[in-house]
XYZ file of C-alpha atoms in Angstrom:
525
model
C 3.872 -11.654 -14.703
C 4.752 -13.945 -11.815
C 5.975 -11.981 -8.657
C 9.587 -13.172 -7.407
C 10.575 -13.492 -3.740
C 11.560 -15.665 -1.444
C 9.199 -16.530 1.916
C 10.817 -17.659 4.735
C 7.938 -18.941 7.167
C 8.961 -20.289 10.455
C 7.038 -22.556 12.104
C 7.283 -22.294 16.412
C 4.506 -24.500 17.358
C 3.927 -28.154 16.771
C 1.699 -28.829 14.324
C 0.741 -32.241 13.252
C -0.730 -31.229 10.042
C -0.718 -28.289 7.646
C -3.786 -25.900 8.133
C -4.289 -26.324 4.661
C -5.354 -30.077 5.341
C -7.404 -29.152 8.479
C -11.295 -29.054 8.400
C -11.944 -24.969 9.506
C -13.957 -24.637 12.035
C -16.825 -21.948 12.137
C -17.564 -19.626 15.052
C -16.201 -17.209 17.700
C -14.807 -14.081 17.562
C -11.264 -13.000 15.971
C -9.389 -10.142 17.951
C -6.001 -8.345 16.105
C -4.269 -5.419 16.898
C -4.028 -2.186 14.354
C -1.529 0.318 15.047
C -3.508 3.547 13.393
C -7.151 4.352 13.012
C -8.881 5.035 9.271
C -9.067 9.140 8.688
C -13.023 8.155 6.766
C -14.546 5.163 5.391
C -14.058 5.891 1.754
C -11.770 3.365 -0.025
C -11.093 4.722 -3.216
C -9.571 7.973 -1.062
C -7.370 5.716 1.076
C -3.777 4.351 0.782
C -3.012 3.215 4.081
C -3.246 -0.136 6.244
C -4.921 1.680 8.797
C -7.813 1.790 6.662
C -7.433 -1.234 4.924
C -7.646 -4.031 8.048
C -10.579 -3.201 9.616
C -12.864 -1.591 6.835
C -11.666 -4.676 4.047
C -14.185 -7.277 5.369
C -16.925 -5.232 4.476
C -16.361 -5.264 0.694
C -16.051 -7.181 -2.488
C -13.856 -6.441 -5.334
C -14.361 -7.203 -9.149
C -10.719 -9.826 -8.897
C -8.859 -10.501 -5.868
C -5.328 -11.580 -5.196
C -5.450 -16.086 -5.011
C -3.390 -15.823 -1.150
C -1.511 -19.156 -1.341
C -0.495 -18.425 -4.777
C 0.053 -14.957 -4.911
C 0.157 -12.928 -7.208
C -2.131 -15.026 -9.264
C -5.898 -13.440 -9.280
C -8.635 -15.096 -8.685
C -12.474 -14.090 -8.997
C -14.778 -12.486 -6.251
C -17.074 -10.629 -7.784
C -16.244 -11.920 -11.039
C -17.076 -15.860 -11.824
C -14.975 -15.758 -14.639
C -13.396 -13.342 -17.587
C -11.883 -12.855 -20.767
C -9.374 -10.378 -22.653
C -9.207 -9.765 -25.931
C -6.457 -10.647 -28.000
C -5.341 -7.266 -28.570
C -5.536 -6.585 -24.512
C -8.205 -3.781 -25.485
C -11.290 -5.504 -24.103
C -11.622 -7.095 -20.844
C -15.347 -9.138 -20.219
C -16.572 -9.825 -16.641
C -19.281 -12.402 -16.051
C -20.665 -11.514 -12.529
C -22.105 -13.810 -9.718
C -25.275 -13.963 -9.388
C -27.485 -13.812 -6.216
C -25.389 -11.377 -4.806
C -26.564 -8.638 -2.380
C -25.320 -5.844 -0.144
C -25.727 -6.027 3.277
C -29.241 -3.882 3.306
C -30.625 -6.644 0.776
C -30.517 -4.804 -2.302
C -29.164 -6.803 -5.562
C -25.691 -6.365 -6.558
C -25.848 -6.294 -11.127
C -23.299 -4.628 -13.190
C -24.421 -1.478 -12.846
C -22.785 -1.595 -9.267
C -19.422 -1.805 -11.355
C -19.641 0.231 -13.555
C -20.786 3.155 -11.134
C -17.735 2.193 -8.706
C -15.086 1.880 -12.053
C -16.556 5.106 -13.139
C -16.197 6.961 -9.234
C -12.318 5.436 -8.911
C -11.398 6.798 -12.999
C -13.422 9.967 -13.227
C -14.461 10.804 -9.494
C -16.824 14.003 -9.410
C -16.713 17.151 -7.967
C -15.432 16.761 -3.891
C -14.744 12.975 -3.909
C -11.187 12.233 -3.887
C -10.208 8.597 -5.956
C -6.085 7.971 -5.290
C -6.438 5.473 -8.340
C -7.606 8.143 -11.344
C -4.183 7.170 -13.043
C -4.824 3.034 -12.535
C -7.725 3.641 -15.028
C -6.826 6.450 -17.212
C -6.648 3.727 -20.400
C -10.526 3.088 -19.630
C -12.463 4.457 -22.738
C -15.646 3.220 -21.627
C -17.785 0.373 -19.527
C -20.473 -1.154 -20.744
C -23.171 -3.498 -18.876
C -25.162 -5.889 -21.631
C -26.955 -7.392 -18.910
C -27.083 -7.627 -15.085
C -24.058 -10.068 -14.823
C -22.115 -8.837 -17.496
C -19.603 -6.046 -17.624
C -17.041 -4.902 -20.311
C -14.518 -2.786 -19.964
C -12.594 -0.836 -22.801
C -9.073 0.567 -23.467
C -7.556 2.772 -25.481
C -4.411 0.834 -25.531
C -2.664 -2.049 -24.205
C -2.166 -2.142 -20.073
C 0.486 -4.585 -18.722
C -1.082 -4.167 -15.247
C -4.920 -3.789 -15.760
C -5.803 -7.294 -15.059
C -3.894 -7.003 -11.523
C -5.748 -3.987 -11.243
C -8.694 -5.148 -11.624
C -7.703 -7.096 -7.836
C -6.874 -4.177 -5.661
C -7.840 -4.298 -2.380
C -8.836 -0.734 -2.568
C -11.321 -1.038 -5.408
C -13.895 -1.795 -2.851
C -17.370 -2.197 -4.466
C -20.544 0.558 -3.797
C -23.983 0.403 -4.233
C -24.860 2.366 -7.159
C -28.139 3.119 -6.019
C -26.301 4.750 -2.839
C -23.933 6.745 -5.214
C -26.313 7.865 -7.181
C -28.146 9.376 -4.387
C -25.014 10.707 -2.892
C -21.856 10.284 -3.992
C -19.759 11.336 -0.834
C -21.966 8.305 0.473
C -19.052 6.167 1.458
C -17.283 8.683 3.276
C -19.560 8.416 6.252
C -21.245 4.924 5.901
C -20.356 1.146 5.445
C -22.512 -0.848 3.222
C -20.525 -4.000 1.037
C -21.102 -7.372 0.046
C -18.437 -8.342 1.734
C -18.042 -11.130 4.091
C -18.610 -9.521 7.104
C -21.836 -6.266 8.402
C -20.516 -3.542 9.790
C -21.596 -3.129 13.755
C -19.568 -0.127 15.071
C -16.707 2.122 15.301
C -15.255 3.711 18.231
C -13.051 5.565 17.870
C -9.802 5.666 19.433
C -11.234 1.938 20.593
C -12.147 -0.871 18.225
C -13.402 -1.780 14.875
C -16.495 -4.764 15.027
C -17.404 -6.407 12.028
C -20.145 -9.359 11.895
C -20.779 -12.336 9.829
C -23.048 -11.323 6.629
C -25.488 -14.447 6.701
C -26.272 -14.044 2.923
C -22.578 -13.708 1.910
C -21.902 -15.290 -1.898
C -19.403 -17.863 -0.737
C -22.171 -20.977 0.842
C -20.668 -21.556 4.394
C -18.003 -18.666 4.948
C -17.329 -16.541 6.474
C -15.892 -18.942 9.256
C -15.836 -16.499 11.933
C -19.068 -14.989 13.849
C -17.020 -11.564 13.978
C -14.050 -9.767 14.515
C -13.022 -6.572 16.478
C -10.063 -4.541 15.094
C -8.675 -2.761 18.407
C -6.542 0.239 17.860
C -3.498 0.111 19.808
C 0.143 0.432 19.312
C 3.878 -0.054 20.570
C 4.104 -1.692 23.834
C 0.362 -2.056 24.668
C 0.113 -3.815 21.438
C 2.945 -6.194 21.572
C 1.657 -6.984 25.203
C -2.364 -7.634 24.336
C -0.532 -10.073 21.721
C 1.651 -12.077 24.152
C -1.099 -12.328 26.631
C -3.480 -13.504 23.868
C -6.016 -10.619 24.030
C -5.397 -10.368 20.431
C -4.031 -13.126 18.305
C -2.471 -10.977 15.436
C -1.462 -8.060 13.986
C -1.343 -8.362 10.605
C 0.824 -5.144 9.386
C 4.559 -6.190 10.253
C 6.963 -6.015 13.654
C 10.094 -5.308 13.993
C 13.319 -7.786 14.792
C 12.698 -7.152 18.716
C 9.306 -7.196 18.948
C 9.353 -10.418 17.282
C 11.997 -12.074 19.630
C 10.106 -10.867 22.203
C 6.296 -12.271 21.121
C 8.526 -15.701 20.549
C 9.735 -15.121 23.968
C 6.420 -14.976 25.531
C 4.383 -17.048 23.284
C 6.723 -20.198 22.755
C 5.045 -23.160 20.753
C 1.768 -20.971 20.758
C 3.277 -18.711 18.623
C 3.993 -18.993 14.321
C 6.406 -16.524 13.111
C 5.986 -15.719 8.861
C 8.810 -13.696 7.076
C 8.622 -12.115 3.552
C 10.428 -9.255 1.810
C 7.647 -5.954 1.424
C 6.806 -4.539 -1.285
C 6.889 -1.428 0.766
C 9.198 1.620 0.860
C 9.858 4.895 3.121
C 10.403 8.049 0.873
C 10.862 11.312 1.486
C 9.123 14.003 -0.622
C 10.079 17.287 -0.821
C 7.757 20.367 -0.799
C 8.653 21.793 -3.995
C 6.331 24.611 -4.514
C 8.109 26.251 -1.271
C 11.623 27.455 -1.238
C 14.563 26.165 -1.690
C 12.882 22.971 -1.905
C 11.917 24.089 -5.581
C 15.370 24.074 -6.517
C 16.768 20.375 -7.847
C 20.344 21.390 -6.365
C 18.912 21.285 -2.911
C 16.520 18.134 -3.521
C 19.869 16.492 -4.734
C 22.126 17.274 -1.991
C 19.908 16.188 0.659
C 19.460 12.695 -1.204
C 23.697 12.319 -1.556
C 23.746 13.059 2.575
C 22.255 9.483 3.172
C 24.494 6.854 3.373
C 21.408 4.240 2.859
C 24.530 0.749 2.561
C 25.233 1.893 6.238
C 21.652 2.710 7.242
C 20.083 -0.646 5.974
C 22.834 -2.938 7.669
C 22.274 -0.899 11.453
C 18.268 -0.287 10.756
C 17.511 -3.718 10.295
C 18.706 -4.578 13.919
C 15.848 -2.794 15.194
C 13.429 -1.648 12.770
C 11.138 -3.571 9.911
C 13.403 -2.156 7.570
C 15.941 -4.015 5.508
C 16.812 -3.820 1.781
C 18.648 -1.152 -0.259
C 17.167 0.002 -3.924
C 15.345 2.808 -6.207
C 11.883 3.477 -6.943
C 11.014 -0.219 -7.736
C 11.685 -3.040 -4.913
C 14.994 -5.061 -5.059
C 14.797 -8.368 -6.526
C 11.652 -7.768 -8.872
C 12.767 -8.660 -12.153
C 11.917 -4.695 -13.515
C 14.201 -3.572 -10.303
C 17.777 -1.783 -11.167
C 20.327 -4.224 -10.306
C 22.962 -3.510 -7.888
C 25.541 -2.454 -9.947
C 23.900 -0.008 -11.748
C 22.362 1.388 -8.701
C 25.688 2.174 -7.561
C 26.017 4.454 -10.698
C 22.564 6.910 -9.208
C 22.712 9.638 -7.529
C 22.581 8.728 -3.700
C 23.168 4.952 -3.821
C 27.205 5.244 -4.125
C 28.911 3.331 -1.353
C 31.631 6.119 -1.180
C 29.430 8.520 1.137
C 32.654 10.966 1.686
C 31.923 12.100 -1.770
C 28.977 12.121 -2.013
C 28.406 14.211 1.012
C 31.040 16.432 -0.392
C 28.888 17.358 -3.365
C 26.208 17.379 -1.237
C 27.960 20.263 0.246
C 28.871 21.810 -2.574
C 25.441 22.138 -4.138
C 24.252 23.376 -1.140
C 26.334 26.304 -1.253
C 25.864 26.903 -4.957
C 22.317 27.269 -3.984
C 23.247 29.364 -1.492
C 21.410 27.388 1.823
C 24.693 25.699 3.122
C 22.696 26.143 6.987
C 19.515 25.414 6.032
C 16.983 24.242 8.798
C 13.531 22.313 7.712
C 10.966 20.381 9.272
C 11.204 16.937 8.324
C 6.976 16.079 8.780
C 6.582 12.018 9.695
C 4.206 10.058 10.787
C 4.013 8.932 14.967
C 3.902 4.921 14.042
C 6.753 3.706 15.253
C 7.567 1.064 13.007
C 9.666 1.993 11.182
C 8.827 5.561 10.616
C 10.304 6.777 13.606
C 13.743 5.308 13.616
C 14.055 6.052 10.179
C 13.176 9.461 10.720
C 15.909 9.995 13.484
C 18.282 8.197 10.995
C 17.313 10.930 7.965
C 17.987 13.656 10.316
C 21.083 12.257 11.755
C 22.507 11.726 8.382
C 21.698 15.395 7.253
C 23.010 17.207 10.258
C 25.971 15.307 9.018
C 26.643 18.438 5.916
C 25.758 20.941 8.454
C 21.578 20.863 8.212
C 19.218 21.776 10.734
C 15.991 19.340 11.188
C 12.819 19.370 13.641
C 11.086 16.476 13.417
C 7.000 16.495 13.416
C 5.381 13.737 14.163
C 2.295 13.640 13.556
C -1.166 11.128 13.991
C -2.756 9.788 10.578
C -5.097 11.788 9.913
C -2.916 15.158 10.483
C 0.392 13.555 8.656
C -2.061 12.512 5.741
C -3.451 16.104 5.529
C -0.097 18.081 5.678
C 0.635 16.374 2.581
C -2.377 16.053 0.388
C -3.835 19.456 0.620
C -4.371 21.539 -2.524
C -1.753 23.413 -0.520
C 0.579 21.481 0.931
C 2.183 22.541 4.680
C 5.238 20.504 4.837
C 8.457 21.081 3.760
C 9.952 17.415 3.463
C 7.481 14.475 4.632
C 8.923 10.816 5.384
C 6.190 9.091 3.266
C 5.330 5.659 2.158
C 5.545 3.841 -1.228
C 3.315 0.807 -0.965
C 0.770 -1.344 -2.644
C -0.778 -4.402 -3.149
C 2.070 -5.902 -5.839
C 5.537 -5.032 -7.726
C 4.252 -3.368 -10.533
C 6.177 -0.213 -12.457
C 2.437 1.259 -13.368
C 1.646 1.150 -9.400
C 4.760 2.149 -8.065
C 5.730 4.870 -10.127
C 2.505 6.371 -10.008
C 4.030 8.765 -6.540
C 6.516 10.067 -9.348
C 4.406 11.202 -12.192
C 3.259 15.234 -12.185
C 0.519 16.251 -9.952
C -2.229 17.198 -12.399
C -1.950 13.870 -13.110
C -1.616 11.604 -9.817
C -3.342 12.124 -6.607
C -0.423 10.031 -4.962
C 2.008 13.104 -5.856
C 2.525 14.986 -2.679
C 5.448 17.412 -4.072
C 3.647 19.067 -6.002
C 6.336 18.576 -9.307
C 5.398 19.110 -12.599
C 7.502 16.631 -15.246
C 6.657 16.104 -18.738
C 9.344 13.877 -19.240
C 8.825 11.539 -16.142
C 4.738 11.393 -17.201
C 5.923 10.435 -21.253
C 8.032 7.575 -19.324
C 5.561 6.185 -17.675
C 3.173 6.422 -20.148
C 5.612 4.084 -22.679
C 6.585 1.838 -20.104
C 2.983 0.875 -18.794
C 2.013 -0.473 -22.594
C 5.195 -2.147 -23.198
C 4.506 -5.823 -23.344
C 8.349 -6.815 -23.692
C 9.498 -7.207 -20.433
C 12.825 -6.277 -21.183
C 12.125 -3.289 -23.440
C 9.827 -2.416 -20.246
C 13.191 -2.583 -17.591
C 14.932 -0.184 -20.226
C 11.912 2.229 -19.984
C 12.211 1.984 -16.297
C 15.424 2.256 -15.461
C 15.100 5.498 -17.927
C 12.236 7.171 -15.485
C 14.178 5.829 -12.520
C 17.282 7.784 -13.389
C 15.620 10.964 -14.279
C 13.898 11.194 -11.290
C 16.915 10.901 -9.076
C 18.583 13.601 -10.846
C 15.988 15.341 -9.786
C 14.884 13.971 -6.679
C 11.408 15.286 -6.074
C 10.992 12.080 -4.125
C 13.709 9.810 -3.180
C 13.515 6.477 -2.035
C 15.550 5.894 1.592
C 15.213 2.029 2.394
C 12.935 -1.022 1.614
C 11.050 -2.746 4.567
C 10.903 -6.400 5.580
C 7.687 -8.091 6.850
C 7.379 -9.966 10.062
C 4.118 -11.233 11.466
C 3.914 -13.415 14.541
C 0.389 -15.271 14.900
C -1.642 -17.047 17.830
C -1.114 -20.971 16.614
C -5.082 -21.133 16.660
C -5.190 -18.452 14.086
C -5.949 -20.622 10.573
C -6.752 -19.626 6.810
C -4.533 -16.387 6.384
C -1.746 -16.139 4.175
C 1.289 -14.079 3.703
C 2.108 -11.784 0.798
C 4.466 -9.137 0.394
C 1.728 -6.940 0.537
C -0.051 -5.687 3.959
C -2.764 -4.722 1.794
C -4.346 -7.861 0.201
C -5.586 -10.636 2.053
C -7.855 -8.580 4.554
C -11.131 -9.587 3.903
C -10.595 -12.017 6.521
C -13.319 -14.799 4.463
C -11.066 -17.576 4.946
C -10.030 -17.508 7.950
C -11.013 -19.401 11.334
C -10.148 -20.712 15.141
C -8.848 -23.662 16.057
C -10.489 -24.017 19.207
């Protein structure tokens, strides 16, 4: 499946040839910006780019994502593979001569001990990707290079799978010995050691000398420093870090172009990247549909989208899958879902009404978010602007990473609604609609629902081959869902990145999750 989008990359320094063309250069020491701080080191428990950018470089993965031609995949681990026929077996061959960063070998039992932690984690380790491997029936390892994975049925995604950026690869020697192991410690066969983390500081990473790939990584090391806002768009116009690699927003950019000039190279891309807001359904009244409804017909998203943009990374309108993927609703039957009508006067006025039959026309809530500001906190003030609009009451938490991750993920959940985020490393139904599907069966599900018919869905759609049979399937779960809006989707972001011109070898994706390992990339100094 090819992914669809248009890149608009905007070149503001002379260049007088593409970096592609350009001999990299090895040495010195790569400085970016990160705008939140990982909550542990594990990354089969994480879904966020705070954890992704400075803990990536450490770690291999069986495929990863080919960054000039994304999505195609491309080997890291893996020298090569094959799939059976009837999409039921898929056959690694493994590099050879690879080692972690304490020496020991890397074989295949290394996979198979990671594939078996991320589909069947044991008791007190937490894997967000359970559901990404539930069609695995069993791995087998022939030899020390060799891996084979089966299924018990067809998987449009698994190969894509197969490249997440979160599938990071552990020692199964260390697992075996403890499997909480990479909570608390770093050890890859990634590109890059790990050398220390302070916190509330920096990240430091350093060049693995026996890494697989014969002459990369390019650079001696980089340092991750946390810092956000204002602080961070300043360290990047006065150069004391060259990048932040996550996304800004329309003013921050103008204002980095401002500052920079013909230093400075300015990539755009749509994101495969939503805000959503999830609703607390094992407390009251957020257990009752009529309420989840009427809060999703209060917000006029046409309206929001067109003044958001102006100031937030936030642009594009559309339902659980990201407008203009070929499985996406189109517009005009978007129109037709609850909450996505342009007429917002009647929608609010059912909105009202089903607030009433419930019998919580004054409710008051806290609406729990996240305290990045891009874009969670202008969309945030938006949401709650929009509901005090049919007469609704709404604090709004904000809260830092770790605390806003652990409101929601609990056993027990504290919130009441949560402004959360939909992302991951490609437009795929069997990623994205993962958040949707009932919580005994996905660790992504943070409202706690329970639907039979929503898991049967997505069941059928991820082993439909046919891609239109597939957008039927889709469109089906999308529309059930919105009826009854456990989670609803608010509005689509829109990347930006602005780079330091002597910043070479990294690519942009719609994704702010693949392309971290940083291998490729160099100084042009």
């Amino acid at each position: 499946m090819r992914f669809r989008y248009a890149a608009l990359a905007i070149t503001l320094a002379a260049m007088t040839s593409p970096a592609l063309a350009q001999t990299p250069k090895s040495g010195g020491t790569l400085n970016f910006a990160v705008s939140a701080e990982p909550p542990n080191y594990d990354c089969h428990a994480q879904s966020s780019f705070a954890f992704i950018h400075p803990v990536r470089p450490h770690y291999s993965t069986l495929l990863k994502f080919d960054g000039p031609n994304y999505p195609k995949v491309t080997g890291d681990l893996a020298e090569s593979w094959t799939v059976a026929p009837d999409g039921l077996t898929f056959t690694f061959n493994l590099r050879k001569n690879v080692k972690f960063h304490d020496g020991s070998a890397f074989t295949s039992e290394d996979i198979r001990a990671t594939y078996d932690r991320l589909r069947n984690p044991p008791e007190g380790v937490r894997s967000l990707r359970v559901e990404s491997y539930r069609d695995i029936t069993s791995i087998e390892t022939p030899d020390a290079h060799t891996v084979v994975f089966k299924l018990s049925k067809p998987n449009a995604s698994m190969l894509s799978n197969f490249a997440s950026p979160w599938d990071c690869v552990y020692s199964a020697a260390k697992l075996k010995e403890d499997p909480k192991f990479p909570e608390r410690n770093i050890l890859g066969t990634g590109p890059f050691t790990f050398v220390e983390h302070q916190a509330g500081s920096h990240w430091v990473g350093r060049k693995f000398a026996d890494y697989f790939e014969p002459g990369k990584p390019y650079l001696d090391e980089y340092r991750a420093v946390f810092m956000r806002g204002a602080a961070m768009v300043n360290a990047l116009s006065a150069g004391q870090v060259l990048a932040e690699f996550r996304g800004h927003s329309p003013a921050d950019r103008d204002r980095l172009v401002q500052a920079l000039g013909d230093r400075a190279v300015v990539l755009e891309s749509p994101w495969a990247c939503s805000l959503v807001v999830s609703f607390n359904t094992t407390k009251k009244p957020f257990d009752d549909a009529r309420v989840r409804r009427a809060l999703s017909l209060a917000v006029d998203r046409w309206a929001g989208a067109e003044a958001l943009q102006k100031i937030a990374l936030v642009r594009h309108v559309g339902g659980v899958l990201r407008p203009g993927y070929e499985l996406a609703t189109d517009e005009a039957d978007l129109l037709k879902l609850p909450g996505f009508s342009r007429d917002i006067k009647a929608s609010r006025e059912e909105a009202r009404r089903l607030l009433k039959e419930a019998g919580v026309e004054k409710l008051s809530f806290k609406l729990t978010n996240r305290n990045v500001a891009m874009p969670y906190t202008p969309v945030g003030v938006f949401l709650i602007d929009q509901w005090r609009q049919i007469g609704l009451t709404v604090e709004h938490e904000q809260l830092e990473t770790r605390l806003y991750m652990a409101a929601q993920q609990r056993g027990n959940p504290t919130y009441d609604a949560a402004l959360d985020f939909n992302c991951d490393f490609m437009d795929e139904p069997n990623l994205a609609l993962m958040k949707y599907v009932s919580a005994d069966r996905s660790a992504l599900n943070y409202s706690g629902h329970t639907d039979r018919k929503l898991d049967a869905l997505y069941d059928q759609q991820s082993g439909e081959l046919d891609k239109g049979k597939r957008k039927a399937i889709v469109q089906e779960f999308e529309k059930h869902l919105l009826e009854e809006s456990y989670v609803i989707p608010t509005i689509w972001w829109h990347r930006i990145i602005v780079l330091h011109k002597e910043l070479k070898g990294w690519d942009m994706t719609p994704s702010h999750y693949v392309g971290q390992d940083l291998t490729n990339v160099w100084l042009d100094r």
